Protein backbone atom coordinates (compact mmCIF):
# COMPACT_ATOMS: atom_id res chain seq x y z
CA MET A 1 12.71 78.83 75.56
CA ILE A 2 12.95 82.24 74.13
CA HIS A 3 14.86 84.77 76.21
CA VAL A 4 13.33 88.24 76.39
CA VAL A 5 14.56 91.38 78.16
CA HIS A 6 12.10 93.82 79.56
CA HIS A 7 12.32 96.70 82.05
CA PRO A 8 9.16 98.29 83.67
CA ALA A 9 10.47 101.67 82.53
CA TYR A 10 10.06 100.88 79.00
CA VAL A 11 6.17 101.43 79.65
CA THR A 12 5.68 105.01 80.57
CA GLU A 13 3.35 107.76 80.49
CA ALA A 14 3.52 109.66 77.00
CA PRO A 15 5.08 113.03 77.46
CA ALA A 16 3.02 116.04 76.39
CA ARG A 17 3.10 116.80 72.55
CA SER A 18 4.45 113.42 71.64
CA THR A 19 3.19 111.58 68.48
CA TYR A 20 5.29 108.38 69.24
CA ARG A 21 3.00 105.38 70.25
CA TRP A 22 4.48 104.88 73.77
CA GLY A 23 1.89 102.16 74.49
CA LYS A 24 3.34 99.66 72.13
CA ASN A 25 6.05 98.38 74.57
CA GLY A 26 3.24 97.47 76.98
CA GLY A 27 1.45 95.72 74.18
CA ILE A 28 4.70 93.81 73.39
CA ARG A 29 5.12 92.75 76.95
CA ASP A 30 1.40 91.56 77.23
CA LEU A 31 1.46 89.70 74.00
CA LEU A 32 4.62 87.83 75.03
CA ARG A 33 3.27 87.17 78.54
CA ALA A 34 0.61 85.12 76.85
CA GLN A 35 3.24 82.83 75.61
CA GLY A 36 3.60 81.57 79.13
CA GLU A 37 6.65 79.22 79.93
CA ALA A 38 7.80 79.62 76.28
CA VAL A 39 9.42 82.82 77.17
CA ALA A 40 12.14 83.46 79.78
CA TRP A 41 12.21 86.99 81.21
CA THR A 42 15.02 89.16 82.34
CA GLU A 43 14.99 92.62 83.74
CA PRO A 44 18.17 94.55 82.75
CA ALA A 45 19.98 96.96 84.91
CA LEU A 46 20.46 100.61 83.83
CA ILE A 47 23.23 101.27 81.50
CA PRO A 48 26.13 102.92 83.40
CA ARG A 49 26.51 106.59 82.63
CA ALA A 50 30.22 105.99 81.59
CA TRP A 51 29.05 103.64 78.93
CA LEU A 52 26.66 106.12 77.44
CA GLU A 53 29.64 108.79 77.52
CA ALA A 54 31.79 106.37 75.57
CA VAL A 55 29.50 106.99 72.72
CA HIS A 56 27.54 110.17 73.31
CA ASP A 57 28.83 113.60 74.18
CA PRO A 58 28.99 113.77 77.99
CA ASP A 59 27.29 117.20 78.16
CA TYR A 60 24.47 115.55 76.20
CA VAL A 61 24.18 112.69 78.53
CA ALA A 62 24.06 115.09 81.31
CA GLU A 63 21.22 117.00 79.73
CA VAL A 64 19.34 113.92 79.25
CA LEU A 65 19.81 112.27 82.70
CA GLU A 66 19.08 115.65 84.39
CA ALA A 67 16.01 116.26 82.12
CA ARG A 68 17.11 119.46 80.92
CA VAL A 69 17.43 118.94 77.25
CA PRO A 70 16.99 122.33 75.39
CA PRO A 71 14.05 122.86 73.07
CA GLU A 72 15.98 122.71 69.73
CA LYS A 73 17.04 119.17 70.73
CA THR A 74 13.52 117.99 71.98
CA ARG A 75 12.22 119.17 68.74
CA ARG A 76 14.59 116.99 66.87
CA THR A 77 13.94 113.98 69.15
CA GLY A 78 10.20 114.40 68.75
CA PHE A 79 9.08 114.78 72.41
CA PRO A 80 10.22 116.51 75.68
CA ILE A 81 12.60 114.74 77.93
CA THR A 82 10.92 114.46 81.20
CA GLU A 83 12.53 112.61 84.25
CA GLN A 84 10.41 109.43 83.30
CA VAL A 85 11.62 109.64 79.76
CA ALA A 86 15.22 110.16 81.04
CA PHE A 87 14.96 107.11 83.16
CA ARG A 88 13.57 104.99 80.31
CA ALA A 89 16.47 106.28 78.07
CA GLN A 90 18.93 104.70 80.44
CA ALA A 91 17.02 101.45 80.83
CA VAL A 92 16.71 100.86 77.11
CA PRO A 93 20.42 100.45 76.20
CA GLY A 94 20.79 98.25 79.33
CA GLY A 95 18.23 95.98 77.80
CA THR A 96 20.00 95.73 74.60
CA TRP A 97 23.35 94.99 76.34
CA THR A 98 21.73 92.27 78.31
CA ALA A 99 20.04 90.86 75.30
CA ALA A 100 23.33 90.64 73.53
CA MET A 101 25.01 88.83 76.56
CA LEU A 102 22.02 86.37 76.72
CA ALA A 103 22.22 85.75 72.96
CA LEU A 104 25.89 84.80 73.24
CA GLU A 105 24.82 82.25 75.90
CA HIS A 106 21.52 80.99 74.29
CA GLY A 107 21.91 81.83 70.51
CA PHE A 108 19.11 84.49 70.71
CA ALA A 109 17.53 86.95 72.89
CA ALA A 110 15.27 90.00 72.40
CA ASN A 111 15.03 93.39 73.83
CA THR A 112 11.31 94.62 74.08
CA ALA A 113 12.64 98.19 73.38
CA GLY A 114 15.41 99.84 71.64
CA GLY A 115 16.58 100.10 67.99
CA SER A 116 17.01 103.73 68.59
CA HIS A 117 19.26 104.18 65.38
CA HIS A 118 18.65 107.87 64.93
CA ALA A 119 20.28 109.25 68.08
CA LEU A 120 23.59 111.10 67.34
CA ALA A 121 26.61 111.97 69.64
CA ASN A 122 25.16 115.17 70.90
CA THR A 123 21.39 114.94 70.24
CA GLY A 124 18.38 112.81 70.05
CA ALA A 125 16.54 112.56 66.61
CA GLY A 126 13.59 110.70 65.18
CA TYR A 127 12.02 109.50 68.44
CA CYS A 128 15.62 108.19 69.60
CA VAL A 129 17.30 109.46 72.64
CA PHE A 130 20.33 107.28 73.19
CA ASN A 131 21.60 104.98 70.63
CA ASP A 132 21.30 101.57 72.31
CA LEU A 133 22.68 99.58 69.32
CA ALA A 134 25.95 101.71 69.18
CA VAL A 135 26.42 101.73 72.92
CA ALA A 136 25.97 97.86 73.27
CA ALA A 137 28.31 97.31 70.12
CA VAL A 138 30.97 99.57 71.54
CA ARG A 139 31.00 97.96 75.00
CA LEU A 140 31.05 94.25 73.61
CA VAL A 141 34.25 95.10 71.70
CA GLU A 142 36.01 97.27 74.26
CA GLN A 143 35.35 94.91 77.01
CA ASN A 144 36.67 92.07 74.79
CA VAL A 145 33.50 90.07 74.93
CA VAL A 146 33.73 89.64 71.08
CA ALA A 147 36.04 90.76 68.37
CA ARG A 148 33.55 92.25 65.81
CA VAL A 149 29.90 93.20 66.01
CA ALA A 150 27.57 93.53 62.96
CA ILE A 151 24.50 95.80 63.41
CA VAL A 152 22.00 94.73 60.87
CA ASP A 153 19.15 97.45 60.58
CA CYS A 154 15.99 96.60 58.71
CA ASP A 155 13.99 99.64 59.80
CA VAL A 156 12.31 101.44 56.85
CA HIS A 157 14.46 104.52 57.80
CA GLN A 158 18.14 104.41 57.39
CA GLY A 159 20.29 103.84 60.55
CA ASP A 160 22.06 107.20 60.27
CA GLY A 161 22.86 107.70 63.96
CA THR A 162 24.42 104.09 64.39
CA ALA A 163 26.46 104.60 61.17
CA ALA A 164 27.76 107.98 62.34
CA LEU A 165 28.66 106.84 65.94
CA THR A 166 30.62 103.58 64.74
CA ALA A 167 32.23 105.24 61.68
CA GLY A 168 35.82 104.27 61.09
CA ARG A 169 35.86 101.34 63.31
CA HIS A 170 36.98 97.92 62.07
CA ASP A 171 35.39 96.01 64.84
CA ILE A 172 31.83 97.18 64.36
CA VAL A 173 30.24 97.07 60.89
CA THR A 174 26.80 98.41 59.92
CA TYR A 175 24.13 97.16 57.35
CA SER A 176 21.06 99.16 56.79
CA ILE A 177 18.19 98.20 54.30
CA HIS A 178 15.76 101.03 53.99
CA ALA A 179 13.44 103.16 51.83
CA GLU A 180 15.94 105.38 50.02
CA LYS A 181 13.51 108.39 49.77
CA ASN A 182 12.52 108.25 53.41
CA PHE A 183 13.75 109.87 56.49
CA PRO A 184 16.51 111.06 57.06
CA ALA A 185 16.90 113.18 54.10
CA ARG A 186 20.55 113.30 54.64
CA LYS A 187 21.90 109.79 55.03
CA ALA A 188 25.07 108.76 56.85
CA ARG A 189 27.33 106.18 55.48
CA SER A 190 26.90 102.70 56.79
CA THR A 191 29.49 99.98 56.06
CA LEU A 192 26.72 98.85 53.54
CA ASP A 193 23.62 100.81 52.70
CA VAL A 194 20.81 99.16 50.60
CA GLY A 195 18.37 101.85 49.48
CA LEU A 196 15.13 100.55 48.03
CA ALA A 197 12.62 102.38 45.79
CA ASP A 198 9.16 103.27 47.08
CA GLY A 199 6.70 100.43 46.84
CA VAL A 200 8.93 97.46 46.86
CA ASP A 201 6.97 94.39 47.75
CA ASP A 202 7.66 91.03 49.67
CA ASP A 203 9.49 89.42 46.84
CA GLY A 204 11.52 92.30 45.82
CA TYR A 205 12.46 93.08 49.44
CA LEU A 206 13.41 89.53 50.41
CA ALA A 207 15.38 89.01 47.22
CA GLU A 208 17.41 92.25 47.90
CA LEU A 209 17.94 91.40 51.51
CA GLU A 210 19.30 87.94 50.85
CA ALA A 211 21.61 89.19 47.92
CA THR A 212 23.21 91.86 50.02
CA LEU A 213 23.28 90.57 53.55
CA VAL A 214 24.71 87.10 52.88
CA PRO A 215 27.94 88.51 51.26
CA PHE A 216 28.01 91.31 53.91
CA LEU A 217 28.24 88.79 56.62
CA ASP A 218 30.51 86.47 54.85
CA GLU A 219 33.01 89.27 54.32
CA HIS A 220 32.95 90.68 57.89
CA ARG A 221 32.46 87.47 59.84
CA PRO A 222 31.08 88.91 63.05
CA ASP A 223 30.76 87.39 66.34
CA ILE A 224 27.46 88.54 67.04
CA ILE A 225 24.51 90.32 65.21
CA LEU A 226 22.63 93.18 66.86
CA TYR A 227 19.44 93.34 64.85
CA GLN A 228 17.09 96.19 64.56
CA ALA A 229 13.88 94.61 63.68
CA GLY A 230 11.84 97.53 62.62
CA VAL A 231 8.33 96.68 61.44
CA ASP A 232 7.83 99.90 59.49
CA PRO A 233 8.54 98.35 56.01
CA PHE A 234 4.92 97.10 56.48
CA VAL A 235 2.57 98.25 53.70
CA GLU A 236 0.08 100.00 55.84
CA ASP A 237 2.67 101.72 58.20
CA ARG A 238 2.06 105.51 58.47
CA LEU A 239 5.76 106.43 57.92
CA GLY A 240 6.84 103.86 55.57
CA ARG A 241 7.14 103.80 51.95
CA LEU A 242 7.39 100.21 51.08
CA ALA A 243 4.76 97.35 50.55
CA VAL A 244 5.79 94.47 52.74
CA THR A 245 3.05 92.42 54.13
CA ARG A 246 2.86 90.80 57.57
CA GLU A 247 3.70 87.50 55.95
CA GLY A 248 6.58 89.16 54.33
CA LEU A 249 7.98 90.63 57.60
CA ILE A 250 7.73 87.14 59.03
CA ALA A 251 9.54 85.79 56.04
CA ARG A 252 12.32 88.30 56.65
CA GLU A 253 12.78 87.14 60.19
CA THR A 254 12.89 83.56 59.05
CA LEU A 255 15.52 84.47 56.36
CA ILE A 256 17.71 86.44 58.81
CA ALA A 257 17.51 83.71 61.43
CA ASP A 258 18.46 81.03 58.92
CA ILE A 259 21.45 83.17 57.60
CA ALA A 260 22.65 83.73 61.06
CA LEU A 261 22.16 80.07 62.14
CA ALA A 262 23.83 78.73 58.99
CA ARG A 263 27.04 80.88 60.13
CA GLY A 264 26.73 80.00 63.85
CA VAL A 265 26.39 83.75 64.80
CA PRO A 266 24.27 84.53 67.71
CA LEU A 267 21.75 87.24 67.39
CA ALA A 268 20.16 89.80 69.73
CA SER A 269 17.24 91.74 68.49
CA THR A 270 15.56 95.14 69.27
CA VAL A 271 12.37 96.45 68.22
CA GLY A 272 12.32 99.62 66.07
CA GLY A 273 9.85 101.70 63.76
CA GLY A 274 6.21 100.85 63.60
CA TYR A 275 3.79 103.71 63.30
CA GLY A 276 -0.12 103.91 62.96
CA GLU A 277 -3.33 104.33 64.99
CA ASP A 278 -3.72 100.55 66.12
CA VAL A 279 -1.06 100.14 68.87
CA MET A 280 -1.66 96.54 69.44
CA ALA A 281 -1.54 95.61 65.73
CA ILE A 282 2.06 97.26 65.80
CA ALA A 283 2.92 95.33 68.90
CA GLN A 284 1.75 92.20 67.36
CA ARG A 285 4.16 92.69 64.38
CA HIS A 286 7.00 93.18 66.86
CA VAL A 287 5.97 89.94 68.62
CA ASP A 288 5.87 88.15 65.39
CA ALA A 289 9.49 89.23 64.87
CA ILE A 290 10.54 87.99 68.30
CA LEU A 291 8.70 84.62 68.16
CA THR A 292 9.91 83.84 64.73
CA LEU A 293 13.59 84.73 65.50
CA GLY A 294 13.33 82.78 68.76
CA GLU A 295 11.76 79.73 67.07
CA ARG A 296 14.63 79.47 64.72
CA LEU A 297 17.55 80.67 66.93
CA SER A 298 16.98 79.68 70.56
CA HIS A 299 19.02 76.53 71.47
CA ARG A 300 15.97 74.81 73.37
CA ASN A 301 12.21 74.56 73.70
CA PRO A 302 11.41 76.70 70.63
CA ALA A 303 8.17 78.56 70.80
CA ARG A 304 5.44 78.08 68.00
CA ILE A 305 4.22 81.31 66.28
CA GLU A 306 0.51 81.47 65.64
CA ALA A 307 -0.59 82.32 62.06
């Protein structure tokens, strides 16, 4: 059985002047519902405000939760922060935290939102409001749930916010494999950054991933992996610069699952980037990731992914 975390607030009306594809989270939910009893659903609690303030500037947290984020920050985020968006922003980190706790128990769990890796201490950025990966990682180690967390980020864009928010910590390590010439123009420094040239295909991507992630995990020996399973390395992605096929993305999830399984490390996944006109096609790529990871890593009753 695959454990999936979903909150109704993930599916919300798109705010005005937003180019982000808000409908994909509903698509992910619906496609996973079609899996029937192969999926076990959990609705997360909202993340406590104090947990957000442990990572983000308290003034920024107040701006978001009170839906009064100034225009210069909403421009950087990519959309206005309405009351609905603010509520969703508090639900998403709760989902990643819940997925992490379920993964520690069952080997794997997935959040159907999250992966907001561009959010910084005092502002959102790149369609990200609060950095759920950093919030969950900090809480895991500060509450002594685990000794060390690895955040593994396979979005086509570098996880700059996550790297910045966890910089200097020995108990949280960050890995980012991304298109080097893509957003953000100014990169942060992850524990390990793997920048790829434009147009890298399946073979090149998978070879570089395995050659760098295996020694990274063997060196740092995390107790859990928080995995940003962005699907924007896809060859047809509107904001990508790589040439990975659907089959290549599924092979990526298989490789990451097998690397984690061989080391006995539980893994909690989030979604991440995926951009284009066909929202359901994007949602399907995210569902491919969840089912592939779950088939490999969940301790019982694995689901089968359809080709």
